XYZ file of C-alpha atoms in Angstrom:
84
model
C 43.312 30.417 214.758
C 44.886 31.721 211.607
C 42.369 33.178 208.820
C 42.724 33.402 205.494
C 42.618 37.184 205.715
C 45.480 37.146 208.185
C 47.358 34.858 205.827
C 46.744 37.436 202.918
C 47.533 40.113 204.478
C 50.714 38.619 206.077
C 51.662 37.540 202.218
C 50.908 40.760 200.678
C 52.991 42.485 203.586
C 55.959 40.340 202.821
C 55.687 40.858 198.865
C 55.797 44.868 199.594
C 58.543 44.081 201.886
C 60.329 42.304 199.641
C 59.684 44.912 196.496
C 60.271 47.882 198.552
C 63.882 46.076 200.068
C 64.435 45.572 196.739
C 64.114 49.269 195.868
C 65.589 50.210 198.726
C 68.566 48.203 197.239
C 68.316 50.275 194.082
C 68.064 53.180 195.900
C 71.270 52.619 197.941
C 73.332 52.356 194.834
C 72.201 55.172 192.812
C 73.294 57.077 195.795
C 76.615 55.306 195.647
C 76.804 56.081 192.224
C 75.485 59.703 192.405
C 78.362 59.900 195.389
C 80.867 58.166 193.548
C 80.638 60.620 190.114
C 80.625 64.036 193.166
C 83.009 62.522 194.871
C 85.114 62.190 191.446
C 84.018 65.496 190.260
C 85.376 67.310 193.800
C 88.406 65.890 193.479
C 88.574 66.931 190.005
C 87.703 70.771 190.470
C 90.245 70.726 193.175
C 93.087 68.960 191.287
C 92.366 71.865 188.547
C 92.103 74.629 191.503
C 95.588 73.123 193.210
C 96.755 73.437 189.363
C 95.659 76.569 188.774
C 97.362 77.931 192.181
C 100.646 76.492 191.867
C 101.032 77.567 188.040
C 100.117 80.730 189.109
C 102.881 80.172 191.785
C 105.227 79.301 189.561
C 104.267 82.785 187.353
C 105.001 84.706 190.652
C 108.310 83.168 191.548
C 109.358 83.417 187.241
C 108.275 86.813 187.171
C 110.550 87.651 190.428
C 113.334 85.682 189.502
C 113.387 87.527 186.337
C 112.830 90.906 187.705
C 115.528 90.291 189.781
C 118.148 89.045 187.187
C 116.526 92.398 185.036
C 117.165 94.685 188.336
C 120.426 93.127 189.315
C 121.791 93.453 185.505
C 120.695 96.977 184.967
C 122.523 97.640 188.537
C 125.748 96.122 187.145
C 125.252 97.841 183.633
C 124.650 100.780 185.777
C 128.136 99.802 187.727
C 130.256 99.249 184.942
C 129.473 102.655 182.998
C 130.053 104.348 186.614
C 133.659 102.785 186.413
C 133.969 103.671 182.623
């Protein structure tokens, strides 16, 4: 036979059920959201790190390119006051 005490308890069970599924619920998405804005903010620090790199790249291959034009044209300077 079902008691009133059994029929409390079974109610006030399924209101913390309820309120703690609820939350739960809450819970879930500020994790989503909290994962989300990382998420977004990894990306970010590596799009600036991958930036960062390749301009730094680009620096390396300028500088080269223009140590070789500066090396070859002092060779050819160097050349033509030889033939001089």
């Amino acid at each position: 036979m079902v008691t009133n005490k059994r029929i409390k308890t079974t109610e006030s069970l399924q209101k913390r059920f309820f309120n703690g599924s609820k939350n739960l619920v809450i819970e879930i998405e500020k994790l989503m959201v909290h994962q989300s804005a990382a998420k977004k903010r990894i990306i970010f620090g590596l799009t600036i790190f991958l930036e960062i790199l390749f301009a730094e790249r680009q620096k390396k291959v300028k500088r080269r390119t223009v140590q070789r034009v500066l090396s070859q044209g002092f060779f050819i300077c160097l050349y033509v006051t030889l033939l001089k």
